[in-house]
CSV table of C-alpha atoms and ligand atoms in Angstrom, one decimal:
chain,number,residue,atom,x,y,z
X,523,UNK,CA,60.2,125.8,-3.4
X,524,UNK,CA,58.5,122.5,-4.8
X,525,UNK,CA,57.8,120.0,-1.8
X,526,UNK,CA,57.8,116.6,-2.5
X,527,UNK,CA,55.7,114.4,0.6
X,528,UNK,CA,56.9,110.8,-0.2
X,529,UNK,CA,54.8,108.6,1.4
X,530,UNK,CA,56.5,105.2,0.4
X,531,UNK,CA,59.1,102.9,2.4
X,532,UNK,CA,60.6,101.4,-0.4
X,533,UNK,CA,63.7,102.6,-1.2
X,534,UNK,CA,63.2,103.2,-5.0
X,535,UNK,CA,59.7,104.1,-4.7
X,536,UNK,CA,58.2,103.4,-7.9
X,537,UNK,CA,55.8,106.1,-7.0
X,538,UNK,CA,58.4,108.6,-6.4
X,539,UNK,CA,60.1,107.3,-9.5
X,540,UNK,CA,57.1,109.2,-11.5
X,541,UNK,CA,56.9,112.2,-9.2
X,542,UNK,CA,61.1,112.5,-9.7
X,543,UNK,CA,60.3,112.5,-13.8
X,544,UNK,CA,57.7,115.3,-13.5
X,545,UNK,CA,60.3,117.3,-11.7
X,546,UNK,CA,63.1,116.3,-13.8
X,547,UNK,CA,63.4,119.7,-15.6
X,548,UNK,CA,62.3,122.2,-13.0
X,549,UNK,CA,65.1,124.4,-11.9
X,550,UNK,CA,63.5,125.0,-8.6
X,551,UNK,CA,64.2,123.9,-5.4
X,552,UNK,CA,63.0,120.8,-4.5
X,553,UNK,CA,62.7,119.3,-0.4
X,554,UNK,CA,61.8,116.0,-0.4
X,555,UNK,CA,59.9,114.4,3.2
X,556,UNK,CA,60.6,110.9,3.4
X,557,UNK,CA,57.5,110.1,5.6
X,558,UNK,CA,58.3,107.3,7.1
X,559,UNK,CA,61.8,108.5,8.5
X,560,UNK,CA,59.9,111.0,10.3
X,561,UNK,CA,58.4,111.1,14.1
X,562,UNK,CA,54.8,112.4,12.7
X,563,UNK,CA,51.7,111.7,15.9
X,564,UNK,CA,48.1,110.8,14.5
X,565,UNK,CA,45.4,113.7,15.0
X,566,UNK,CA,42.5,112.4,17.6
X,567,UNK,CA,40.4,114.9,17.1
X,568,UNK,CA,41.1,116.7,20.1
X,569,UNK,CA,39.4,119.2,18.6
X,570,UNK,CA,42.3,122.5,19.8
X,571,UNK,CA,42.1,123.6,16.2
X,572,UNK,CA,38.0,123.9,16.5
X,573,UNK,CA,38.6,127.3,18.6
X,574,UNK,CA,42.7,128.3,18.3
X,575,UNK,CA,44.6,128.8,15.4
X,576,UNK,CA,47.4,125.7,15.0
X,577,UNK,CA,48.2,122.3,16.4
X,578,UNK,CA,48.8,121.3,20.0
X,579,UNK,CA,50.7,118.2,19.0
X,580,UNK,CA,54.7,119.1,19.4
X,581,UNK,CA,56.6,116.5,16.5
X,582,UNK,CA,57.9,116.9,13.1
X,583,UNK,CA,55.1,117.8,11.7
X,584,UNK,CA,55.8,121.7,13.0
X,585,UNK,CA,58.8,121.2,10.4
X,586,UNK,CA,56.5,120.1,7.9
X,587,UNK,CA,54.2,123.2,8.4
X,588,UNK,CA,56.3,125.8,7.9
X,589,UNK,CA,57.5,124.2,4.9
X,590,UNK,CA,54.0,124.2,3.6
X,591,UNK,CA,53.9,127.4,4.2
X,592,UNK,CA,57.2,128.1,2.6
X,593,UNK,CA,56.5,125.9,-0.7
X,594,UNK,CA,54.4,127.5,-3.7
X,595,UNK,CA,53.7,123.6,-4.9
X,596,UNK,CA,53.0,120.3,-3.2
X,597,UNK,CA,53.4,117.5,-4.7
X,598,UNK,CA,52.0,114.0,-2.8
X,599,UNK,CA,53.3,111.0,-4.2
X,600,UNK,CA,51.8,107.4,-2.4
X,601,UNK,CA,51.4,104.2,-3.2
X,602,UNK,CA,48.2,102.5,-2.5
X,603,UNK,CA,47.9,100.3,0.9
X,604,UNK,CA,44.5,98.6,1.1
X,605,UNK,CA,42.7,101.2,-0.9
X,606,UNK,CA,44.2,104.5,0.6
X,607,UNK,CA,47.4,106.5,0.7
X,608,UNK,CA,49.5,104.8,2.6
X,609,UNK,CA,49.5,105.3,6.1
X,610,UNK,CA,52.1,107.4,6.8
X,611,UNK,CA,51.4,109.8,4.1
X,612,UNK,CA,47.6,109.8,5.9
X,613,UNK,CA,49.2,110.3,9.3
X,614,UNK,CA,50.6,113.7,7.3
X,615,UNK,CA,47.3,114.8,5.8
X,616,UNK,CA,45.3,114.1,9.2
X,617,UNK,CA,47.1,116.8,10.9
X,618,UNK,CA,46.0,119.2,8.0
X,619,UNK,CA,43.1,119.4,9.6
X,620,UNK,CA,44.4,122.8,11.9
X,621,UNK,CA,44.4,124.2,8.3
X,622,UNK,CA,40.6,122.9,7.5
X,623,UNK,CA,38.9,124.2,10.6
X,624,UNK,CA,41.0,127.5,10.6
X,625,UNK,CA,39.5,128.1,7.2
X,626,UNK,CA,36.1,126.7,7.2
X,627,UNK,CA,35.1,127.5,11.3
X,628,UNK,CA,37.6,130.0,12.2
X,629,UNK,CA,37.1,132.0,8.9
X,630,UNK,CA,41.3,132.6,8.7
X,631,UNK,CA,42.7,131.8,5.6
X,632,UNK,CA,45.8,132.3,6.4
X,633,UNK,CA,46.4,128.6,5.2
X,634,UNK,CA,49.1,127.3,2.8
X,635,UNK,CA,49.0,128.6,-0.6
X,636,UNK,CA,50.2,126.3,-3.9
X,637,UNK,CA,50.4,127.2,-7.2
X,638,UNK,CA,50.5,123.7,-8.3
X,639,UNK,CA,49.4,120.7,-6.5
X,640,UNK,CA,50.0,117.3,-8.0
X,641,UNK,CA,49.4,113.7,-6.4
X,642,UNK,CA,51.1,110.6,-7.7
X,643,UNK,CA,49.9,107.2,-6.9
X,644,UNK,CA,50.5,103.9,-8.2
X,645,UNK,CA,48.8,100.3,-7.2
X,646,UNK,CA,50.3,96.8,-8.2
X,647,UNK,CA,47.0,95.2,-9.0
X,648,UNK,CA,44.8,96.3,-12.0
X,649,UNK,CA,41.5,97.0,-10.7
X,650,UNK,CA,41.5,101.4,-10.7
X,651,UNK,CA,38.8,101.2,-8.5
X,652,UNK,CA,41.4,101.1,-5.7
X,653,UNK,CA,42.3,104.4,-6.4
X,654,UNK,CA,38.9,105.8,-5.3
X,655,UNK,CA,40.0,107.0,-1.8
X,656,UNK,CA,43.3,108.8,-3.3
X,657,UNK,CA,41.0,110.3,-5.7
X,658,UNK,CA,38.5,111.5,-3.1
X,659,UNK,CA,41.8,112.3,-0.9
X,660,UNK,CA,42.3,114.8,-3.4
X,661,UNK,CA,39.1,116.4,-3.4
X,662,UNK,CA,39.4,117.3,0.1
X,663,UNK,CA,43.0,118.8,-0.5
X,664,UNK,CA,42.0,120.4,-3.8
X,665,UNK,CA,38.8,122.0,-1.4
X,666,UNK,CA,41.0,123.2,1.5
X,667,UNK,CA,43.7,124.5,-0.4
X,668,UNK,CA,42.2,125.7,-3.7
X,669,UNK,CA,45.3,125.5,-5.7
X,670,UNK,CA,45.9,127.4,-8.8
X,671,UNK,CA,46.9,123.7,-11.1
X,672,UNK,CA,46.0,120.5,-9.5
X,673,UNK,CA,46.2,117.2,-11.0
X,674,UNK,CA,46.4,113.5,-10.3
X,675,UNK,CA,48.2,110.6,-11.7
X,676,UNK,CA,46.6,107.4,-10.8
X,677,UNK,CA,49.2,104.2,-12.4
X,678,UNK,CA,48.0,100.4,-11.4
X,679,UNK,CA,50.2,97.1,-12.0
X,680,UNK,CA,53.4,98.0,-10.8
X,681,UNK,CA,53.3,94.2,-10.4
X,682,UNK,CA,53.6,93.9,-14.0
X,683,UNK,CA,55.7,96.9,-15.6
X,684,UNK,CA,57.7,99.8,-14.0
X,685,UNK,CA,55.5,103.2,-14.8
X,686,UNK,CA,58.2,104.5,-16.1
X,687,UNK,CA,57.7,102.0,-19.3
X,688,UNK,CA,54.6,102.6,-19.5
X,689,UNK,CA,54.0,104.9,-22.8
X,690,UNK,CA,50.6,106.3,-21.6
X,691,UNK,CA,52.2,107.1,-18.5
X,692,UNK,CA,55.2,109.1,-19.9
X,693,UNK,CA,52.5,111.0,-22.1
X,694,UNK,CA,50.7,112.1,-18.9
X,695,UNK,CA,53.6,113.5,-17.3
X,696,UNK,CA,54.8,115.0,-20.3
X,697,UNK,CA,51.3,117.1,-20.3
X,698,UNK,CA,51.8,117.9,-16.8
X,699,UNK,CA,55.4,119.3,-17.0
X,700,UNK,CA,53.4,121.6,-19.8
X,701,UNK,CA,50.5,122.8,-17.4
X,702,UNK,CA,52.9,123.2,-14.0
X,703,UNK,CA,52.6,127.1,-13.3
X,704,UNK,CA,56.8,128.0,-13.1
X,705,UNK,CA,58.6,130.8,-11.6
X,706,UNK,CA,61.9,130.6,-13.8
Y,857,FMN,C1,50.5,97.3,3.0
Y,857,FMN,C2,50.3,97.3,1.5
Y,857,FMN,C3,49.0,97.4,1.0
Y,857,FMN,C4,48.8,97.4,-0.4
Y,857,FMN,N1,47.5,97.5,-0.9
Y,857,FMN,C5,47.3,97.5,-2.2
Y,857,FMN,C6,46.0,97.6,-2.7
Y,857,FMN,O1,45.0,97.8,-2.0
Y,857,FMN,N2,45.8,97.5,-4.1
Y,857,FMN,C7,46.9,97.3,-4.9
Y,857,FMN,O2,46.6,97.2,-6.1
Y,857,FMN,N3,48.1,97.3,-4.5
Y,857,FMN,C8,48.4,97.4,-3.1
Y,857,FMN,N4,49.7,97.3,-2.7
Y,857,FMN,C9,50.8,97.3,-3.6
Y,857,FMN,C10,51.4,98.7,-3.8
Y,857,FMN,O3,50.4,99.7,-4.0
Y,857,FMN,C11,52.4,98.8,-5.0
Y,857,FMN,O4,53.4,97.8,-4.8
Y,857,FMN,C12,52.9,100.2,-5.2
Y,857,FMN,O5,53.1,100.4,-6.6
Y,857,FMN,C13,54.3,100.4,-4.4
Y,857,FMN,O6,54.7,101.7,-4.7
Y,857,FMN,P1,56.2,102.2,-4.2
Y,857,FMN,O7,57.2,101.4,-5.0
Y,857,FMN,O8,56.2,103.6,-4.5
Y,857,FMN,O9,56.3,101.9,-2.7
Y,857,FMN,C14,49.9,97.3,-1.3
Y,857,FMN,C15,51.2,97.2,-0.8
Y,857,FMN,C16,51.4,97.2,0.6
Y,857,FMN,C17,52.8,97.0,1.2
């Protein structure tokens, strides 16, 4: 199962919109989470996951966790807000961190396994630099859960042109519907 973390409001996402055309051909299944439609609590650090295995919080995210556990690829798609993945998709990765301290101080790693992960994130203005904290987002996910393919697609002015009509874009998602490991 390919899970699909949307982490925009808008209705026709145009992040999603490029995260929808990666997937177009896989014959898997796909769950989407529509984050903001979801009652997801911040982590604050209360630090349970420091000595016990898990999450004391009791929301949707215990939904979301088995399906991690249940997907072989996680897919992230966000659009930028001030520099970042948008909140709500942030609220989601917080609570990840049960899965970084059972890994890195409770030496389990038992953790969520992906065969692919892949982040999409666009920005309406032009300046890239915006995407640094997605880019160092991944990072931190690419370090905790060591997936087999990982890849990010960074796309700025949505103010100007729909990704999708954007050449260069369609070319990167062409390559990584090539390099996607596949179970069919
Ligand atoms: C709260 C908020 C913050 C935003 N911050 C930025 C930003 O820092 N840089 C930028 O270029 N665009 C910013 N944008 C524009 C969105 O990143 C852009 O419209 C995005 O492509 C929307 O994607 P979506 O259609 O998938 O929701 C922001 C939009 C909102 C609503």
């Amino acid at each position: 199962m390919i899970l699909v973390i949307n982490g925009s409001p808008n209705k026709d996402s145009k992040t999603l919109s490029v995260a929808k055309e990666i997937l177009k051909y896989s014959n898997e299944e796909i769950k989407y989470i529509d984050t903001y439609k979801l009652n997801v609590d911040s982590c604050d650090d209360c630090k349970y996951c420091h000595s016990k295995i898990g999450c004391v919080k009791r929301d949707d995210m215990d939904g979301i966790y088995d399906l991690l556990y249940k997907a072989h690829s996680l897919v992230i798609s966000s659009p930028v807000y001030f520099g970042a993945m948008s909140d709500q998709t942030m609220k989601i990765i917080n609570r990840f961190q049960r899965f970084f301290e059972q890994k890195f101080s409770l030496k389990n790693t038992n953790i969520p396994r992906f065969n692919n992960l892949i982040i999409v994130s666009t920005q309406g203005g032009i300046n890239t630099a915006m995407f640094d904290g997605v880019k160092q987002t991944y990072k931190i996910l690419n370090l905790l859960f060591n997936p087999d393919y990982s890849e990010i697609i960074t796309i700025p002015s949505t103010d100007l042109e729909h990704p999708l009509d954007n050449v260069k874009v369609k070319k990167q998602i062409q390559k990584i519907q090539k390099k996607m490991i596949t179970f069919q």
